[in-house]
Amino acid sequence: MGYRAEVLVWLRKHGTLDWSKPKLQTMPKSKETPAQKIKRLERELSDEKLKNKVLNTMIDISDQQYGTSIRKKCSPNQSSESDSNRD
């Protein structure tokens, strides 16, 4: 008897599952058709783009009204300078 058969015998004897009625595991089917999924994802993308635009506008207004500079200005030398400062 192979190891697999021995394991199955042990499971049937000592396991808590009802082995008299084996259940087939099936993947849950999506209730969403591909076309519905595309539409949902397009809506989500549109919402995220709008959210991004609102946040950018808020930053611009804050910069104008309060003279702040919230956005981080990146320069090509910035990453190499920060690496040398760690040493």
Coordinates of C-alpha atoms in Angstrom, one line a residue:
M1 CA 0.0 0.0 0.0
G2 CA 1.4 3.4 -0.9
Y3 CA 1.7 6.4 1.3
R4 CA -1.4 8.1 -0.2
A5 CA -3.5 5.1 0.5
E6 CA -2.3 4.9 4.1
V7 CA -3.1 8.5 4.6
L8 CA -6.6 8.1 3.2
V9 CA -7.2 5.0 5.4
W10 CA -6.0 7.0 8.5
L11 CA -8.1 10.0 7.6
R12 CA -11.2 7.8 7.1
K13 CA -10.6 6.1 10.4
H14 CA -9.6 9.2 12.5
G15 CA -10.7 12.2 10.5
T16 CA -13.8 14.2 11.3
L17 CA -15.1 14.6 7.7
D18 CA -17.9 12.4 6.4
W19 CA -16.0 10.3 3.8
S20 CA -19.1 8.3 2.8
K21 CA -20.3 11.3 0.7
P22 CA -17.2 12.9 -0.9
K23 CA -17.9 16.5 -2.0
L24 CA -16.4 17.9 -5.2
Q25 CA -14.8 21.2 -4.7
T26 CA -15.7 23.6 -7.5
M27 CA -14.5 27.1 -8.2
P28 CA -17.1 29.7 -7.4
K29 CA -18.4 31.1 -10.6
S30 CA -18.4 34.9 -11.0
K31 CA -21.8 36.3 -11.3
E32 CA -20.2 39.1 -13.4
T33 CA -19.9 38.7 -17.1
P34 CA -16.7 40.0 -18.8
A35 CA -18.6 43.0 -20.2
Q36 CA -20.0 43.9 -16.8
K37 CA -16.5 43.5 -15.3
I38 CA -15.1 45.9 -18.0
K39 CA -17.8 48.5 -17.3
R40 CA -17.2 48.2 -13.5
L41 CA -13.4 48.6 -13.9
E42 CA -13.9 51.6 -16.3
R43 CA -16.1 53.2 -13.6
E44 CA -13.6 52.6 -10.9
L45 CA -10.8 54.0 -13.1
S46 CA -12.9 57.1 -13.8
D47 CA -13.6 57.6 -10.1
E48 CA -9.9 57.3 -9.3
K49 CA -9.0 59.8 -12.0
L50 CA -11.5 62.2 -10.6
K51 CA -10.2 61.7 -7.1
N52 CA -6.6 62.3 -8.3
K53 CA -7.8 65.5 -10.0
V54 CA -9.5 66.7 -6.8
L55 CA -6.5 66.0 -4.7
N56 CA -4.1 67.8 -7.1
T57 CA -6.5 70.8 -7.2
M58 CA -6.5 70.9 -3.4
I59 CA -2.7 70.9 -3.4
D60 CA -2.6 73.7 -6.0
I61 CA -5.1 75.8 -4.0
S62 CA -3.1 75.2 -0.8
D63 CA 0.1 76.2 -2.4
Q64 CA -1.5 79.4 -3.8
Q65 CA -3.3 80.5 -0.6
Y66 CA -0.8 79.5 2.0
G67 CA 2.5 79.8 0.0
T68 CA 3.3 76.1 0.7
S69 CA 5.1 73.7 -1.5
I70 CA 3.5 70.4 -0.7
R71 CA 4.6 68.5 -3.8
K72 CA 8.1 67.1 -3.4
K73 CA 10.4 68.5 -6.1
C74 CA 12.6 65.8 -7.5
S75 CA 16.0 66.5 -9.0
P76 CA 18.2 64.0 -10.8
N77 CA 20.9 64.5 -8.1
Q78 CA 18.6 64.0 -5.2
S79 CA 18.7 60.2 -5.0
S80 CA 22.5 60.1 -5.2
E81 CA 22.8 62.8 -2.6
S82 CA 20.6 60.9 -0.2
D83 CA 22.6 57.7 -0.8
S84 CA 25.8 59.4 0.1
N85 CA 24.3 60.9 3.3
R86 CA 23.5 57.4 4.6
D87 CA 27.2 56.4 4.7

